[in-house]
Short mmCIF file of C-alpha atoms in Angstrom, two decimals:
data_model
loop_
_atom_site.label_atom_id
_atom_site.label_comp_id
_atom_site.label_asym_id
_atom_site.label_seq_id
_atom_site.Cartn_x
_atom_site.Cartn_y
_atom_site.Cartn_z
CA MET A 1 151.75 121.45 109.22
CA SER A 2 152.23 124.30 111.88
CA SER A 3 153.87 123.89 115.15
CA VAL A 4 154.38 125.70 118.37
CA ALA A 5 156.77 125.60 121.19
CA ASN A 6 156.24 122.75 123.47
CA PRO A 7 154.68 124.00 126.53
CA ARG A 8 156.48 122.77 129.78
CA LEU A 9 155.71 123.08 133.37
CA PRO A 10 158.45 125.32 135.22
CA ASP A 11 161.23 123.26 136.41
CA ASP A 12 160.37 124.02 140.11
CA GLU A 13 156.66 123.43 139.82
CA THR A 14 155.53 120.11 141.58
CA VAL A 15 152.76 118.18 139.99
CA THR A 16 150.09 117.28 142.56
CA PRO A 17 148.70 113.64 142.68
CA ALA A 18 145.03 113.29 142.77
CA PRO A 19 144.21 110.72 145.34
CA ALA A 20 141.47 112.55 147.06
CA PRO A 21 140.37 115.94 147.28
CA LYS A 22 140.99 117.68 150.69
CA VAL A 23 137.41 118.82 151.43
CA ALA A 24 135.70 118.70 154.74
CA GLN A 25 133.02 116.21 154.80
CA ARG A 26 129.50 117.37 156.09
CA PRO A 27 127.72 115.34 158.52
CA THR A 28 124.42 113.85 157.57
CA PRO A 29 122.14 114.70 160.56
CA PRO A 30 120.31 111.56 161.99
CA GLU A 31 117.09 113.31 161.65
CA LEU A 32 117.53 113.50 157.98
CA SER A 33 118.08 109.78 157.66
CA ARG A 34 115.15 109.16 159.82
CA ALA A 35 113.03 111.33 157.50
CA LEU A 36 114.38 109.64 154.26
CA ALA A 37 113.62 106.19 155.71
CA ALA A 38 110.35 107.18 156.43
CA ARG A 39 109.65 108.65 153.04
CA PHE A 40 111.31 105.91 150.92
CA GLY A 41 111.32 102.81 152.94
CA ALA A 42 113.48 99.95 151.31
CA ALA A 43 114.41 102.44 148.65
CA PHE A 44 116.71 104.13 151.23
CA SER A 45 119.78 102.31 152.43
CA THR A 46 122.86 102.87 154.43
CA ALA A 47 124.24 99.41 153.69
CA PRO A 48 128.07 99.79 153.28
CA ALA A 49 128.10 97.73 150.13
CA LEU A 50 125.57 99.96 148.34
CA ARG A 51 127.45 103.21 149.65
CA GLU A 52 130.73 101.83 148.55
CA GLN A 53 129.11 101.24 145.03
CA HIS A 54 127.89 104.56 144.84
CA GLY A 55 131.11 106.21 145.88
CA ARG A 56 133.11 105.09 142.94
CA ASP A 57 133.16 105.79 139.33
CA GLU A 58 135.67 104.96 136.57
CA SER A 59 138.11 107.89 137.61
CA ALA A 60 141.44 107.25 139.06
CA TYR A 61 140.52 108.82 142.45
CA THR A 62 140.76 106.54 145.54
CA HIS A 63 140.11 106.77 149.17
CA VAL A 64 137.22 109.18 148.84
CA PRO A 65 134.68 108.34 151.77
CA PRO A 66 131.41 107.05 150.33
CA PRO A 67 128.10 108.77 150.65
CA ALA A 68 126.38 108.44 153.99
CA ALA A 69 123.10 106.95 152.38
CA VAL A 70 121.58 106.05 149.10
CA VAL A 71 118.07 106.86 148.00
CA PHE A 72 116.74 105.11 144.86
CA ALA A 73 114.16 107.39 143.23
CA GLU A 74 111.59 105.95 140.79
CA SER A 75 109.49 109.23 140.03
CA ALA A 76 110.10 113.04 139.64
CA GLU A 77 107.99 113.23 142.91
CA ASP A 78 110.67 110.90 144.85
CA VAL A 79 113.53 113.20 143.31
CA ALA A 80 111.84 116.23 144.46
CA ASP A 81 111.05 114.98 147.79
CA ALA A 82 114.72 113.71 148.30
CA VAL A 83 115.99 117.16 147.50
CA ARG A 84 113.67 119.00 149.70
CA LEU A 85 114.52 116.83 152.64
CA CYS A 86 118.16 117.37 151.93
CA ALA A 87 117.82 120.99 151.32
CA GLN A 88 115.95 121.32 154.67
CA HIS A 89 119.09 119.86 156.41
CA LYS A 90 121.63 121.63 154.08
CA THR A 91 122.92 118.15 153.29
CA PRO A 92 124.70 117.29 149.85
CA ILE A 93 122.92 115.32 147.32
CA ILE A 94 124.72 113.52 144.38
CA PRO A 95 122.69 112.31 141.29
CA PHE A 96 123.69 108.82 140.30
CA GLY A 97 123.01 107.00 136.89
CA VAL A 98 125.29 104.08 135.96
CA GLY A 99 128.60 105.19 137.48
CA SER A 100 130.51 105.24 134.22
CA SER A 101 131.98 108.73 134.46
CA LEU A 102 135.65 109.39 134.42
CA GLU A 103 136.43 112.69 136.19
CA GLY A 104 135.10 112.06 139.67
CA HIS A 105 131.76 113.29 139.14
CA LEU A 106 129.81 110.93 141.50
CA LEU A 107 132.18 111.10 144.42
CA ALA A 108 130.79 112.39 147.78
CA VAL A 109 133.52 114.71 148.54
CA GLU A 110 131.41 116.56 150.91
CA GLY A 111 129.64 113.68 152.28
CA GLY A 112 125.77 113.45 151.93
CA VAL A 113 123.24 111.12 149.99
CA SER A 114 123.45 109.64 146.73
CA LEU A 115 120.36 109.94 144.80
CA ASP A 116 120.33 106.75 142.14
CA VAL A 117 117.87 107.28 139.47
CA SER A 118 118.62 104.07 137.52
CA ARG A 119 115.10 102.93 138.30
CA MET A 120 113.54 105.91 136.32
CA ASN A 121 114.24 103.99 133.17
CA ARG A 122 111.11 104.38 131.08
CA VAL A 123 110.65 105.77 127.39
CA LEU A 124 107.79 108.09 128.01
CA ALA A 125 106.79 108.90 124.61
CA VAL A 126 107.98 108.58 121.02
CA GLN A 127 106.82 111.13 118.39
CA PRO A 128 108.07 109.72 115.18
CA GLU A 129 106.46 112.49 113.23
CA ASP A 130 108.39 115.13 115.06
CA LEU A 131 111.48 112.99 115.46
CA THR A 132 111.45 113.27 119.18
CA VAL A 133 111.49 111.14 122.24
CA ALA A 134 110.87 111.76 125.84
CA VAL A 135 112.82 109.68 128.51
CA GLU A 136 113.42 109.43 132.13
CA PRO A 137 117.29 110.09 133.17
CA GLY A 138 117.86 106.46 134.07
CA VAL A 139 117.35 105.14 130.46
CA THR A 140 120.56 103.95 128.91
CA ARG A 141 121.38 104.74 125.35
CA GLU A 142 121.47 100.89 124.39
CA ALA A 143 117.91 100.44 125.80
CA LEU A 144 116.74 103.84 124.12
CA ASN A 145 117.86 102.57 120.78
CA ARG A 146 116.33 99.16 121.35
CA ALA A 147 113.08 100.91 121.91
CA LEU A 148 113.39 103.23 118.96
CA LYS A 149 114.31 100.54 116.41
CA SER A 150 110.81 99.42 115.85
CA TYR A 151 109.98 103.05 114.57
CA GLY A 152 112.73 103.04 112.30
CA LEU A 153 114.63 105.67 114.43
CA PHE A 154 117.85 105.95 116.43
CA PHE A 155 119.74 108.16 118.93
CA PRO A 156 123.06 108.83 117.69
CA ILE A 157 125.23 110.10 120.63
CA ASP A 158 127.52 107.27 121.39
CA PRO A 159 130.04 107.80 124.11
CA GLY A 160 131.04 104.18 124.10
CA ALA A 161 129.79 103.24 127.61
CA ASP A 162 126.14 102.29 127.93
CA ALA A 163 125.66 105.39 129.94
CA SER A 164 122.31 106.80 131.15
CA ILE A 165 120.83 109.49 129.17
CA GLY A 166 120.70 111.63 132.35
CA GLY A 167 124.52 111.18 132.88
CA MET A 168 125.07 112.16 129.39
CA CYS A 169 123.01 115.34 129.46
CA ALA A 170 124.96 116.24 132.86
CA THR A 171 128.39 115.74 131.27
CA ARG A 172 127.42 117.05 127.77
CA ALA A 173 128.55 113.87 126.34
CA SER A 174 129.33 113.24 122.69
CA GLY A 175 131.46 110.22 121.28
CA THR A 176 132.01 108.41 117.88
CA ASN A 177 129.03 109.95 115.93
CA ALA A 178 129.55 113.50 116.95
CA VAL A 179 131.45 114.63 113.93
CA ARG A 180 128.04 114.06 111.99
CA TYR A 181 125.33 114.38 114.61
CA GLY A 182 126.77 116.80 117.16
CA THR A 183 126.75 116.24 121.00
CA MET A 184 124.08 116.22 123.78
CA ARG A 185 124.04 119.99 123.68
CA GLU A 186 122.77 119.94 120.10
CA ASN A 187 120.28 117.03 120.61
CA VAL A 188 118.37 117.79 123.92
CA LEU A 189 115.26 119.92 123.28
CA ALA A 190 113.77 120.01 126.64
CA LEU A 191 114.35 119.12 130.36
CA ASP A 192 112.35 118.68 133.45
CA VAL A 193 114.63 119.50 136.25
CA VAL A 194 114.10 119.62 140.31
CA THR A 195 116.10 122.58 141.38
CA ALA A 196 118.09 122.90 144.72
CA LYS A 197 114.71 124.06 146.51
CA GLY A 198 113.01 120.84 145.46
CA ASP A 199 110.79 122.89 142.86
CA LEU A 200 110.15 121.15 139.24
CA ILE A 201 110.87 123.32 136.43
CA ARG A 202 110.55 122.82 132.60
CA THR A 203 112.97 124.14 130.17
CA GLY A 204 112.32 123.99 126.32
CA THR A 205 109.66 122.51 124.24
CA GLN A 206 109.35 119.98 121.56
CA ALA A 207 109.82 122.59 118.79
CA ARG A 208 113.09 122.78 116.94
CA LYS A 209 113.81 126.33 117.74
CA SER A 210 112.99 128.98 120.36
CA SER A 211 114.07 132.51 121.25
CA ALA A 212 112.11 132.75 124.48
CA GLY A 213 114.06 133.91 127.34
CA TYR A 214 117.23 132.54 128.73
CA ASP A 215 118.23 129.19 127.20
CA LEU A 216 117.95 127.06 130.63
CA THR A 217 118.14 123.73 128.69
CA ARG A 218 121.79 124.50 127.86
CA LEU A 219 122.54 125.97 131.16
CA PHE A 220 121.84 122.46 132.72
CA ILE A 221 123.33 120.42 130.10
CA GLY A 222 126.88 120.03 131.16
CA SER A 223 126.01 121.15 134.78
CA GLU A 224 127.13 117.83 136.18
CA GLY A 225 124.38 117.70 138.74
CA THR A 226 125.62 120.94 140.32
CA LEU A 227 122.56 122.94 139.62
CA GLY A 228 119.53 120.45 139.68
CA VAL A 229 118.35 116.99 138.93
CA MET A 230 117.01 115.99 135.50
CA THR A 231 113.87 113.87 135.66
CA LYS A 232 112.69 114.05 132.19
CA ILE A 233 114.56 114.51 128.92
CA THR A 234 113.02 115.19 125.43
CA LEU A 235 115.61 114.43 122.57
CA ARG A 236 115.98 114.70 118.76
CA VAL A 237 115.95 111.37 117.17
CA TYR A 238 116.92 110.47 113.58
CA PRO A 239 115.65 108.09 110.80
CA LEU A 240 117.85 104.96 110.80
CA PRO A 241 119.97 105.20 107.81
CA GLU A 242 118.87 103.11 104.72
CA ALA A 243 122.51 102.12 104.35
CA ILE A 244 125.47 101.91 106.48
CA SER A 245 129.14 101.06 105.35
CA ALA A 246 132.13 100.64 107.68
CA ALA A 247 135.92 100.61 106.71
CA ILE A 248 139.23 100.28 108.39
CA CYS A 249 142.47 101.87 106.84
CA SER A 250 146.09 101.41 108.21
CA PHE A 251 148.73 104.11 107.95
CA ALA A 252 152.55 104.46 108.39
CA ASP A 253 152.37 107.15 110.83
CA ILE A 254 149.60 109.17 112.72
CA ALA A 255 150.33 112.42 110.70
CA ASP A 256 149.10 110.80 107.54
CA ALA A 257 146.04 109.45 109.11
CA VAL A 258 145.25 112.81 110.78
CA GLN A 259 145.82 114.62 107.48
CA THR A 260 143.46 112.06 105.89
CA VAL A 261 140.69 113.17 108.31
CA ILE A 262 141.37 116.81 107.85
CA GLU A 263 140.88 116.61 104.16
CA ILE A 264 137.79 114.59 104.59
CA ILE A 265 135.98 117.15 106.89
CA GLN A 266 137.50 120.14 104.75
CA LEU A 267 135.84 118.62 101.62
CA GLY A 268 132.46 118.22 103.32
CA VAL A 269 132.39 114.49 103.17
CA PRO A 270 129.50 113.76 105.60
CA ILE A 271 131.17 110.80 107.33
CA ALA A 272 129.32 109.63 110.44
CA ARG A 273 132.11 108.30 112.47
CA VAL A 274 136.04 108.43 112.17
CA GLU A 275 138.04 107.15 114.90
CA LEU A 276 141.75 107.07 115.35
CA LEU A 277 143.73 104.27 117.16
CA ASP A 278 147.79 104.22 117.45
CA GLY A 279 149.48 101.14 116.75
CA PRO A 280 150.01 100.02 120.46
CA SER A 281 146.08 100.57 121.00
CA VAL A 282 145.38 98.36 118.14
CA ALA A 283 147.39 95.64 119.55
CA MET A 284 145.63 95.83 122.83
CA VAL A 285 142.15 95.67 120.94
CA ASN A 286 143.54 92.54 118.98
CA ARG A 287 144.36 90.67 122.18
CA HIS A 288 141.18 91.62 123.99
CA SER A 289 138.66 91.13 121.19
CA LYS A 290 140.52 88.15 119.30
CA LEU A 291 141.07 90.20 115.99
CA ALA A 292 143.89 90.36 113.57
CA LEU A 293 143.98 94.00 112.60
CA ILE A 294 147.26 95.33 111.44
CA GLU A 295 149.09 96.94 114.53
CA GLU A 296 149.59 100.32 112.91
CA PRO A 297 147.84 103.70 113.29
CA MET A 298 144.41 103.02 111.84
CA LEU A 299 141.18 104.83 111.12
CA LEU A 300 137.92 103.22 111.62
CA MET A 301 135.24 104.71 109.70
CA GLU A 302 131.44 104.40 109.13
CA PHE A 303 129.18 106.01 106.33
CA HIS A 304 125.48 106.58 106.53
CA GLY A 305 123.01 107.54 103.84
CA SER A 306 121.30 106.03 100.74
CA PRO A 307 123.23 103.15 98.83
CA ALA A 308 124.40 105.66 96.25
CA GLY A 309 125.55 108.22 98.77
CA VAL A 310 127.27 105.77 100.94
CA LYS A 311 129.10 104.21 97.97
CA GLU A 312 130.07 107.68 96.91
CA GLN A 313 131.32 108.83 100.27
CA ALA A 314 133.48 105.78 100.63
CA GLU A 315 135.07 105.96 97.37
CA THR A 316 136.09 109.56 98.02
CA VAL A 317 137.39 108.64 101.36
CA GLN A 318 139.37 105.82 100.09
CA GLU A 319 141.01 107.99 97.31
CA ILE A 320 142.03 110.62 100.17
CA ALA A 321 143.39 107.94 102.36
CA CYS A 322 145.34 106.52 99.43
CA ALA A 323 146.88 109.97 98.62
CA HIS A 324 148.36 109.88 102.33
CA ARG A 325 149.73 106.40 102.09
CA GLY A 326 146.71 104.59 103.56
CA ARG A 327 146.85 100.86 103.05
CA ALA A 328 144.93 97.60 103.63
CA PHE A 329 141.67 99.42 103.23
CA GLU A 330 139.03 96.90 104.35
CA TRP A 331 135.26 96.94 104.26
CA ALA A 332 132.96 95.48 107.01
CA ALA A 333 130.70 94.10 104.52
CA THR A 334 128.02 92.53 106.79
CA PRO A 335 126.16 94.17 109.98
CA GLU A 336 127.75 91.52 111.96
CA ALA A 337 131.53 92.41 111.04
CA ARG A 338 130.58 96.06 111.43
CA THR A 339 129.22 95.41 114.92
CA ARG A 340 132.43 93.30 115.91
CA LEU A 341 134.55 96.20 114.76
CA TRP A 342 132.72 98.99 116.69
CA THR A 343 132.25 96.48 119.76
CA ALA A 344 136.06 96.34 119.74
CA ARG A 345 136.59 100.01 119.46
CA HIS A 346 134.00 100.47 122.38
CA HIS A 347 135.93 97.93 124.49
CA ALA A 348 139.32 99.56 123.81
CA TYR A 349 139.40 101.11 127.25
CA PHE A 350 138.87 97.72 128.85
CA ALA A 351 141.43 96.16 126.60
CA ALA A 352 143.84 98.74 127.65
CA VAL A 353 143.30 98.28 131.39
CA GLN A 354 143.55 94.43 130.87
CA SER A 355 146.97 94.91 129.25
CA ARG A 356 148.34 95.87 132.76
CA PRO A 357 146.20 93.83 135.24
CA GLY A 358 145.46 95.77 138.37
CA CYS A 359 146.17 99.12 136.90
CA ARG A 360 144.14 102.28 136.93
CA ALA A 361 143.70 104.63 133.86
CA ILE A 362 144.19 108.45 134.05
CA VAL A 363 142.39 109.57 130.88
CA THR A 364 142.87 112.60 129.17
CA ASP A 365 140.02 114.26 127.07
CA ALA A 366 141.62 117.22 125.16
CA CYS A 367 140.01 118.62 122.09
CA VAL A 368 141.88 120.82 119.70
CA PRO A 369 141.14 122.69 116.20
CA ILE A 370 141.44 119.95 113.74
CA SER A 371 144.21 121.93 111.98
CA ARG A 372 146.39 121.36 115.03
CA LEU A 373 145.46 117.82 115.91
CA ALA A 374 148.60 116.06 114.41
CA ASP A 375 150.79 118.63 116.24
CA CYS A 376 149.05 118.02 119.59
CA LEU A 377 148.96 114.25 119.27
CA LEU A 378 152.68 113.90 117.98
CA GLU A 379 154.15 115.97 120.74
CA SER A 380 152.04 114.37 123.35
CA LYS A 381 152.87 110.88 122.12
CA ALA A 382 156.69 111.68 122.04
CA GLU A 383 156.17 112.77 125.79
CA ALA A 384 154.23 109.72 126.67
CA ASP A 385 156.89 107.43 125.11
CA ALA A 386 159.84 109.04 126.86
CA SER A 387 158.01 108.53 130.35
CA GLY A 388 158.01 104.96 130.08
CA ILE A 389 154.45 104.66 131.33
CA PRO A 390 152.14 102.31 129.20
CA TYR A 391 149.37 104.22 127.52
CA PHE A 392 146.77 103.97 124.81
CA LEU A 393 145.71 106.49 122.51
CA LEU A 394 142.17 106.88 120.82
CA GLY A 395 140.56 109.69 119.17
CA HIS A 396 137.28 110.95 117.83
CA VAL A 397 139.41 112.70 115.27
CA GLY A 398 136.72 114.14 112.94
CA ASP A 399 135.95 116.76 115.59
CA GLY A 400 139.62 117.11 117.02
CA ASN A 401 138.92 115.32 120.18
CA PHE A 402 141.22 112.69 121.42
CA HIS A 403 142.19 110.52 124.57
CA PHE A 404 145.47 109.29 126.15
CA GLY A 405 145.02 106.91 128.74
CA TYR A 406 147.87 106.55 131.01
CA LEU A 407 148.15 103.13 132.82
CA ILE A 408 149.55 103.38 136.34
CA GLY A 409 149.78 101.09 139.31
CA PRO A 410 147.02 102.05 141.59
CA HIS A 411 149.50 102.63 144.73
CA ASP A 412 152.48 103.84 142.83
CA ALA A 413 152.71 107.43 143.82
CA GLN A 414 155.80 108.18 141.30
CA GLU A 415 153.77 106.74 138.27
CA ARG A 416 150.65 108.97 139.37
CA ALA A 417 152.82 111.88 139.51
CA THR A 418 154.24 111.04 136.08
CA ALA A 419 150.98 110.52 134.47
CA GLU A 420 149.42 113.72 136.05
CA GLY A 421 152.51 115.68 134.65
CA LEU A 422 151.90 114.35 131.16
CA ASN A 423 148.28 115.12 131.35
CA GLN A 424 148.97 118.81 132.57
CA ARG A 425 151.50 119.30 129.75
CA LEU A 426 148.96 117.90 127.40
CA VAL A 427 146.18 120.16 128.57
CA ALA A 428 148.54 123.20 128.30
CA ARG A 429 149.55 122.26 124.91
CA ALA A 430 145.79 121.93 123.76
CA LEU A 431 145.02 125.24 125.44
CA SER A 432 147.99 126.95 123.71
CA MET A 433 146.42 125.56 120.24
CA GLY A 434 143.00 127.07 120.89
CA GLY A 435 141.57 123.93 122.38
CA THR A 436 139.86 122.62 125.66
CA CYS A 437 140.74 120.45 128.60
CA THR A 438 137.55 118.34 128.10
CA GLY A 439 135.88 117.69 124.85
CA GLU A 440 133.08 115.41 126.23
CA HIS A 441 134.02 113.85 129.78
CA GLY A 442 133.24 116.87 131.59
CA VAL A 443 135.15 118.79 134.53
CA GLY A 444 134.09 116.86 137.59
CA LEU A 445 137.00 116.93 140.28
CA HIS A 446 139.99 116.28 137.91
CA LYS A 447 139.73 119.25 135.58
CA MET A 448 138.69 122.03 137.98
CA GLY A 449 142.30 123.50 137.92
CA PHE A 450 142.46 123.04 134.17
CA LEU A 451 139.08 124.93 133.71
CA ILE A 452 140.46 127.90 135.55
CA SER A 453 143.26 128.05 133.00
CA GLU A 454 140.97 127.71 130.05
CA ALA A 455 138.13 129.86 131.04
CA GLY A 456 139.90 132.59 133.07
CA ALA A 457 138.86 134.20 136.34
CA GLY A 458 135.90 136.21 134.97
CA ALA A 459 134.23 133.42 133.35
CA ILE A 460 134.90 131.14 136.57
CA GLU A 461 133.43 133.98 138.61
CA THR A 462 130.29 133.94 136.41
CA MET A 463 129.96 130.26 136.77
CA ARG A 464 130.33 130.59 140.65
CA THR A 465 127.66 133.43 140.59
CA ILE A 466 125.08 131.12 138.70
CA LYS A 467 125.88 128.37 141.22
CA HIS A 468 125.45 130.70 144.28
CA ALA A 469 121.98 131.85 142.77
CA LEU A 470 120.74 128.41 142.01
CA ASP A 471 122.03 126.43 144.91
CA PRO A 472 122.63 128.98 147.74
CA ASP A 473 123.35 126.31 150.29
CA ASN A 474 125.70 124.19 148.03
CA ILE A 475 123.88 121.01 148.36
CA MET A 476 123.90 120.02 144.54
CA ASN A 477 126.80 117.74 143.95
CA PRO A 478 129.12 120.19 145.82
CA GLY A 479 132.93 120.33 145.09
CA LYS A 480 132.64 119.77 141.21
CA ILE A 481 133.37 122.27 138.34
CA VAL A 482 134.05 125.47 140.36
CA ALA A 483 135.14 125.63 144.03
CA TRP A 484 132.58 127.21 146.45
#
């Protein structure tokens, strides 16, 4: 196992907490409010409670003023009209799905209008023969899979939260199934997008491949609402596996668990999911979900395929785990047991937050080459232990992605500074190992500085050039990804 010098901040460098970005709020002209009210009627609101709801996400940012107004869109025409009106008055517009993002994506840092697309929640067309589905952006992943089940199909991207498909596209989400099925980038075929001018454009087709022109679909995937608003999304879907099997395995230490995963991937075992929880995180899950899992580093795995194929995969993985001191290998023999395990995993974030009532979580999202994963985890864990701040550790370790969540008092400036310092050193470590500051959460506000370090000045300037070209008045979710 290789190692590198532990990157540190210079002794004289101060860590900047992240209570609120210092960006000037743009006023929302009264004539814009009157025009939106005339166009949208009851679907337009300036009620304080609705504005507050649309001015918060799951990030640790506080004290950011809410948007000046909220518009609920129910069609592509609604989206286009709302954007056109905001464009006429050069007023920011921020797309909103379900509010589950973690990096401040939804915050109205420059004021403006929140455009809620949650009512655009129709599954428009299922094409079982082509293994595609077209949806509106407000459809959530759980609702989509309920609609697909009767066709014997499913959509595999699973970020944990019941996020909207539009939000998942905007942040280039992935999650627990990414090791086998990829991320949103690989599973979106086409988009309908309203541009900053209010024009509706189409990117991509239902065909599985194309070499026609610039790949605009991939440009908008991961753009976090800074280039346009998605109104229709065409996705790849997959046949429901004939057989599914899940298992858990405990380890004496994290290094053994990670080495097990590395060998699974290197041997080409087509494992569908492989998640890592450290011992304290398992303990939090036990208390929250009333389970009795061994409170040691644990891998939670799932296998998809034919009965014979699943059996072969599982036996191979069990042999590898045993060779690395894996123990207490247990099977979730029924769908109910499997669902209970994965539900507990998906609730791990809430289990952690509830372990320290009233806290906020600063969540990291680094991703490194899998060969460097154990080094990055162990060095970062040692720093977190030394800090004294409670934390949790989860990882989609099959693709080298992991999350530390530092649990801080919401009004404790020292804890926030310590957590931000831990995060900054973790990202520096990941970048030094050939990794990225964000594997799936996106940049938003919180990782803008990290993106500069990762991508470099030339790439950032290229991104800014694209932003200026497509959104010359900087109305599309301004203040995110790259500074204007």
